[in-house]
């Protein structure tokens, strides 16, 4: 398999972004503005630091949020790795061939500048997110 | 082994309990959490050589609906 996935960030489910964000800021990470994404039912904040992996904090907006279900299962925890892809439809198709379930998407993500994201699951890999390199063209 | 028996076996293995029967649902099975739900869907795809859509994965909330979903894909 050639490398069509480029690491983007680690996603962490948290109950309150501010509380988890404080730990990373104390370690020198810079925090993005917090964005609400009603499509994904999450509140999102990105944390960046030169030379370190990007971290995405996700707080549930409501009980329907998949993050609420993750919190109920494992508590505050890293729960997905995100990879950047050039063509999200093609990447989803390739991963489906490798027995990844398509859990959601592709849908535009507010916190990602309207770039489309999709979540997939494989029992040997876990949950991954794909984000496409460029935003969807709005006609 | 019929389809229902095969699905019960998969559910028992995924949920790591023998306490699974025709009345089992997300509401009454403590081990049926969100991550094991994805594992269940993954095992069903492999066992029955089917592809489940996100909506179908979401609607498999009890044993009967799991059976209905798998049967409809065959």
mmCIF file of C-alpha atoms in Angstrom:
data_model
loop_
_atom_site.group_PDB
_atom_site.id
_atom_site.type_symbol
_atom_site.label_atom_id
_atom_site.label_comp_id
_atom_site.label_asym_id
_atom_site.label_seq_id
_atom_site.Cartn_x
_atom_site.Cartn_y
_atom_site.Cartn_z
ATOM 1 C CA UNK A 1 0.000 0.000 0.000
ATOM 2 C CA UNK A 2 1.509 3.314 -1.004
ATOM 3 C CA UNK A 3 1.341 6.143 1.465
ATOM 4 C CA UNK A 4 -1.831 8.084 0.699
ATOM 5 C CA UNK A 5 -2.393 9.108 4.336
ATOM 6 C CA UNK A 6 -0.469 11.995 5.875
ATOM 7 C CA UNK A 7 -0.671 12.438 9.651
ATOM 8 C CA UNK A 8 -2.691 15.504 10.691
ATOM 9 C CA UNK A 9 -3.669 15.360 14.376
ATOM 10 C CA UNK A 10 -4.611 13.299 17.425
ATOM 11 C CA UNK A 11 -8.210 13.711 18.616
ATOM 12 C CA UNK A 12 -8.901 13.762 22.344
ATOM 13 C CA UNK A 13 -12.392 13.484 23.797
ATOM 14 C CA UNK A 14 -12.792 15.797 26.780
ATOM 15 C CA UNK A 15 -15.629 16.917 29.020
ATOM 16 C CA UNK A 16 -14.614 20.595 29.094
ATOM 17 C CA UNK A 17 -12.118 21.929 26.575
ATOM 18 C CA UNK A 18 -10.844 24.651 28.919
ATOM 19 C CA UNK A 19 -9.787 22.144 31.562
ATOM 20 C CA UNK A 20 -7.834 19.928 29.152
ATOM 21 C CA UNK A 21 -6.508 22.892 27.165
ATOM 22 C CA UNK A 22 -4.849 24.298 30.278
ATOM 23 C CA UNK A 23 -2.561 21.263 30.541
ATOM 24 C CA UNK A 24 -1.316 21.661 26.969
ATOM 25 C CA UNK A 25 -0.909 25.439 27.213
ATOM 26 C CA UNK A 26 1.276 24.909 30.276
ATOM 27 C CA UNK A 27 3.470 22.723 28.034
ATOM 28 C CA UNK A 28 3.816 25.510 25.484
ATOM 29 C CA UNK A 29 1.046 24.679 23.008
ATOM 30 C CA UNK A 30 -0.882 27.497 21.337
ATOM 31 C CA UNK A 31 -4.671 27.151 21.263
ATOM 32 C CA UNK A 32 -6.900 28.039 18.316
ATOM 33 C CA UNK A 33 -10.257 29.764 18.855
ATOM 34 C CA UNK A 34 -12.945 27.318 19.994
ATOM 35 C CA UNK A 35 -15.400 26.453 17.190
ATOM 36 C CA UNK A 36 -18.824 24.799 17.478
ATOM 37 C CA UNK A 37 -19.593 22.222 14.793
ATOM 38 C CA UNK A 38 -23.326 21.436 14.892
ATOM 39 C CA UNK A 39 -23.006 18.849 12.113
ATOM 40 C CA UNK A 40 -20.629 16.733 14.195
ATOM 41 C CA UNK A 41 -22.269 17.822 17.504
ATOM 42 C CA UNK A 42 -18.894 18.879 18.902
ATOM 43 C CA UNK A 43 -17.003 21.916 20.173
ATOM 44 C CA UNK A 44 -13.431 21.904 18.861
ATOM 45 C CA UNK A 45 -10.081 23.476 19.738
ATOM 46 C CA UNK A 46 -6.746 22.795 18.025
ATOM 47 C CA UNK A 47 -3.478 22.918 19.948
ATOM 48 C CA UNK A 48 -0.187 23.377 18.111
ATOM 49 C CA UNK A 49 3.466 23.543 19.096
ATOM 50 C CA UNK A 50 6.487 23.596 16.797
ATOM 51 C CA UNK A 51 7.935 20.130 16.341
ATOM 52 C CA UNK A 52 5.060 18.383 18.128
ATOM 53 C CA UNK A 53 1.958 16.612 16.786
ATOM 54 C CA UNK A 54 -1.169 18.734 16.489
ATOM 55 C CA UNK A 55 -3.802 17.926 19.118
ATOM 56 C CA UNK A 56 -7.558 18.365 18.627
ATOM 57 C CA UNK A 57 -9.730 18.668 21.724
ATOM 58 C CA UNK A 58 -13.369 17.709 21.245
ATOM 59 C CA UNK A 59 -16.161 18.441 23.724
ATOM 60 C CA UNK A 60 -19.706 17.175 23.112
ATOM 61 C CA UNK A 61 -22.275 19.831 22.232
ATOM 62 C CA UNK A 62 -25.169 17.564 23.228
ATOM 63 C CA UNK A 63 -26.095 14.011 24.140
ATOM 64 C CA UNK A 64 -26.238 13.044 20.454
ATOM 65 C CA UNK A 65 -22.552 13.745 20.041
ATOM 66 C CA UNK A 66 -20.343 10.745 19.270
ATOM 67 C CA UNK A 67 -17.861 12.311 21.683
ATOM 68 C CA UNK A 68 -20.431 11.937 24.489
ATOM 69 C CA UNK A 69 -20.533 8.197 23.759
ATOM 70 C CA UNK A 70 -16.723 7.986 23.789
ATOM 71 C CA UNK A 71 -16.622 9.804 27.137
ATOM 72 C CA UNK A 72 -19.219 7.423 28.535
ATOM 73 C CA UNK A 73 -17.111 4.472 27.401
ATOM 74 C CA UNK A 74 -13.519 5.437 28.169
ATOM 75 C CA UNK A 75 -13.627 8.908 29.765
ATOM 76 C CA UNK A 76 -11.265 11.702 28.734
ATOM 77 C CA UNK A 77 -8.914 10.019 26.298
ATOM 78 C CA UNK A 78 -7.234 10.112 22.891
ATOM 79 C CA UNK A 79 -9.665 8.283 20.605
ATOM 80 C CA UNK A 80 -8.786 8.935 16.990
ATOM 81 C CA UNK A 81 -5.875 9.695 14.690
ATOM 82 C CA UNK A 82 -6.548 12.016 11.761
ATOM 83 C CA UNK A 83 -4.869 11.800 8.366
ATOM 84 C CA UNK A 84 -4.860 14.287 5.519
ATOM 85 C CA UNK A 85 -5.731 12.985 2.059
ATOM 86 C CA UNK A 86 -5.845 14.574 -1.386
ATOM 87 C CA UNK A 87 -9.075 12.883 -2.502
ATOM 88 C CA UNK A 88 -11.334 11.871 0.377
ATOM 89 C CA UNK A 89 -13.758 9.817 -1.730
ATOM 90 C CA UNK A 90 -10.907 7.804 -3.219
ATOM 91 C CA UNK A 91 -9.297 7.364 0.200
ATOM 92 C CA UNK A 92 -12.573 6.138 1.721
ATOM 93 C CA UNK A 93 -12.966 3.658 -1.141
ATOM 94 C CA UNK A 94 -9.432 2.342 -0.648
ATOM 95 C CA UNK A 95 -9.925 1.915 3.087
ATOM 96 C CA UNK A 96 -13.302 0.211 2.554
ATOM 97 C CA UNK A 97 -11.442 -2.353 0.467
ATOM 98 C CA UNK A 98 -9.248 -2.952 3.530
ATOM 99 C CA UNK A 99 -12.214 -3.683 5.787
ATOM 100 C CA UNK A 100 -12.562 -0.238 7.322
ATOM 101 C CA UNK A 101 -16.155 0.621 8.269
ATOM 102 C CA UNK A 102 -17.383 4.020 7.135
ATOM 103 C CA UNK A 103 -18.777 5.449 10.376
ATOM 104 C CA UNK A 104 -19.701 8.937 9.139
ATOM 105 C CA UNK A 105 -19.152 11.390 6.333
ATOM 106 C CA UNK A 106 -17.629 12.683 4.243
ATOM 107 C CA UNK A 107 -19.150 15.975 5.441
ATOM 108 C CA UNK A 108 -17.786 19.546 5.598
ATOM 109 C CA UNK A 109 -16.295 20.427 8.988
ATOM 110 C CA UNK A 110 -16.617 23.947 10.413
ATOM 111 C CA UNK A 111 -13.462 23.567 12.479
ATOM 112 C CA UNK A 112 -11.500 22.510 9.384
ATOM 113 C CA UNK A 113 -12.358 25.449 7.149
ATOM 114 C CA UNK A 114 -15.213 23.486 5.499
ATOM 115 C CA UNK A 115 -12.859 20.768 4.349
ATOM 116 C CA UNK A 116 -14.660 17.427 4.284
ATOM 117 C CA UNK A 117 -13.986 14.841 6.969
ATOM 118 C CA UNK A 118 -14.924 11.196 7.358
ATOM 119 C CA UNK A 119 -14.547 8.731 10.207
ATOM 120 C CA UNK A 120 -13.661 5.091 9.633
ATOM 121 C CA UNK A 121 -13.081 2.140 11.939
ATOM 122 C CA UNK A 122 -11.071 -1.033 11.636
ATOM 123 C CA UNK A 123 -10.946 -3.586 14.415
ATOM 124 C CA UNK A 124 -7.148 -3.837 14.162
ATOM 125 C CA UNK A 125 -6.492 -0.104 13.783
ATOM 126 C CA UNK A 126 -9.257 1.645 15.694
ATOM 127 C CA UNK A 127 -10.996 4.885 14.774
ATOM 128 C CA UNK A 128 -9.403 7.208 12.230
ATOM 129 C CA UNK A 129 -10.500 10.477 10.689
ATOM 130 C CA UNK A 130 -9.708 11.633 7.180
ATOM 131 C CA UNK A 131 -9.573 15.290 6.230
ATOM 132 C CA UNK A 132 -9.154 16.353 2.663
ATOM 133 C CA UNK A 133 -6.402 18.754 1.690
ATOM 134 C CA UNK A 134 -8.650 21.403 0.119
ATOM 135 C CA UNK A 135 -12.120 22.676 1.017
ATOM 136 C CA UNK A 136 -15.164 21.655 -1.019
ATOM 137 C CA UNK A 137 -15.862 24.035 -3.905
ATOM 138 C CA UNK A 138 -19.150 25.854 -3.208
ATOM 139 C CA UNK A 139 -21.065 26.517 -6.421
ATOM 140 C CA UNK B 1 -25.876 -22.883 12.071
ATOM 141 C CA UNK B 2 -28.551 -20.426 10.960
ATOM 142 C CA UNK B 3 -28.109 -16.680 10.603
ATOM 143 C CA UNK B 4 -29.541 -15.832 14.017
ATOM 144 C CA UNK B 5 -27.256 -18.327 15.790
ATOM 145 C CA UNK B 6 -24.226 -17.037 13.917
ATOM 146 C CA UNK B 7 -25.037 -13.433 14.885
ATOM 147 C CA UNK B 8 -25.580 -14.409 18.526
ATOM 148 C CA UNK B 9 -22.152 -16.041 18.519
ATOM 149 C CA UNK B 10 -20.527 -12.916 17.095
ATOM 150 C CA UNK B 11 -22.300 -10.697 19.631
ATOM 151 C CA UNK B 12 -21.190 -12.924 22.523
ATOM 152 C CA UNK B 13 -17.596 -12.769 21.326
ATOM 153 C CA UNK B 14 -17.579 -8.995 20.673
ATOM 154 C CA UNK B 15 -19.377 -8.104 23.908
ATOM 155 C CA UNK B 16 -17.256 -10.625 25.828
ATOM 156 C CA UNK B 17 -20.225 -12.179 27.620
ATOM 157 C CA UNK B 18 -22.405 -15.257 27.294
ATOM 158 C CA UNK B 19 -25.364 -13.167 28.487
ATOM 159 C CA UNK B 20 -26.594 -12.361 24.969
ATOM 160 C CA UNK B 21 -29.919 -13.583 23.564
ATOM 161 C CA UNK B 22 -32.766 -12.565 21.235
ATOM 162 C CA UNK B 23 -33.835 -9.815 23.660
ATOM 163 C CA UNK B 24 -30.409 -8.186 23.960
ATOM 164 C CA UNK B 25 -30.226 -4.489 23.123
ATOM 165 C CA UNK B 26 -27.947 -1.521 23.712
ATOM 166 C CA UNK B 27 -30.240 -0.621 26.618
ATOM 167 C CA UNK B 28 -29.919 -3.876 28.545
ATOM 168 C CA UNK B 29 -26.379 -4.986 27.634
ATOM 169 C CA UNK B 30 -23.751 -3.157 29.667
ATOM 170 C CA UNK B 31 -20.900 -4.237 27.381
ATOM 171 C CA UNK B 32 -22.612 -2.932 24.218
ATOM 172 C CA UNK B 33 -20.787 0.420 24.200
ATOM 173 C CA UNK B 34 -19.955 2.662 21.275
ATOM 174 C CA UNK B 35 -16.577 1.125 20.508
ATOM 175 C CA UNK B 36 -17.828 -2.454 20.744
ATOM 176 C CA UNK B 37 -20.719 -1.420 18.489
ATOM 177 C CA UNK B 38 -18.173 -0.571 15.783
ATOM 178 C CA UNK B 39 -16.385 -3.857 16.429
ATOM 179 C CA UNK B 40 -19.703 -5.682 16.044
ATOM 180 C CA UNK B 41 -20.349 -4.014 12.682
ATOM 181 C CA UNK B 42 -16.810 -4.824 11.576
ATOM 182 C CA UNK B 43 -17.156 -8.498 12.531
ATOM 183 C CA UNK B 44 -20.540 -8.726 10.764
ATOM 184 C CA UNK B 45 -19.057 -7.310 7.555
ATOM 185 C CA UNK B 46 -16.293 -9.887 7.628
ATOM 186 C CA UNK B 47 -18.443 -12.853 8.664
ATOM 187 C CA UNK B 48 -21.169 -12.248 6.091
ATOM 188 C CA UNK B 49 -19.043 -10.549 3.394
ATOM 189 C CA UNK B 50 -21.277 -7.483 3.357
ATOM 190 C CA UNK B 51 -20.708 -3.723 3.409
ATOM 191 C CA UNK B 52 -22.702 -1.729 5.955
ATOM 192 C CA UNK B 53 -23.532 1.952 5.475
ATOM 193 C CA UNK B 54 -23.222 4.431 8.388
ATOM 194 C CA UNK B 55 -27.033 4.642 8.702
ATOM 195 C CA UNK B 56 -27.309 0.864 8.912
ATOM 196 C CA UNK B 57 -24.606 0.705 11.590
ATOM 197 C CA UNK B 58 -26.489 3.331 13.593
ATOM 198 C CA UNK B 59 -29.828 1.532 13.450
ATOM 199 C CA UNK B 60 -28.510 -1.799 14.768
ATOM 200 C CA UNK B 61 -29.585 -1.053 18.317
ATOM 201 C CA UNK B 62 -30.837 -4.513 19.307
ATOM 202 C CA UNK B 63 -30.514 -8.134 18.232
ATOM 203 C CA UNK B 64 -33.612 -8.060 15.990
ATOM 204 C CA UNK B 65 -32.375 -5.017 14.110
ATOM 205 C CA UNK B 66 -28.948 -6.557 13.681
ATOM 206 C CA UNK B 67 -30.584 -9.634 12.128
ATOM 207 C CA UNK B 68 -32.833 -7.494 9.895
ATOM 208 C CA UNK B 69 -29.899 -5.415 8.700
ATOM 209 C CA UNK B 70 -27.684 -8.388 7.892
ATOM 210 C CA UNK B 71 -30.516 -10.301 6.219
ATOM 211 C CA UNK B 72 -31.350 -7.299 4.004
ATOM 212 C CA UNK B 73 -27.744 -7.106 2.802
ATOM 213 C CA UNK B 74 -27.585 -10.757 1.708
#
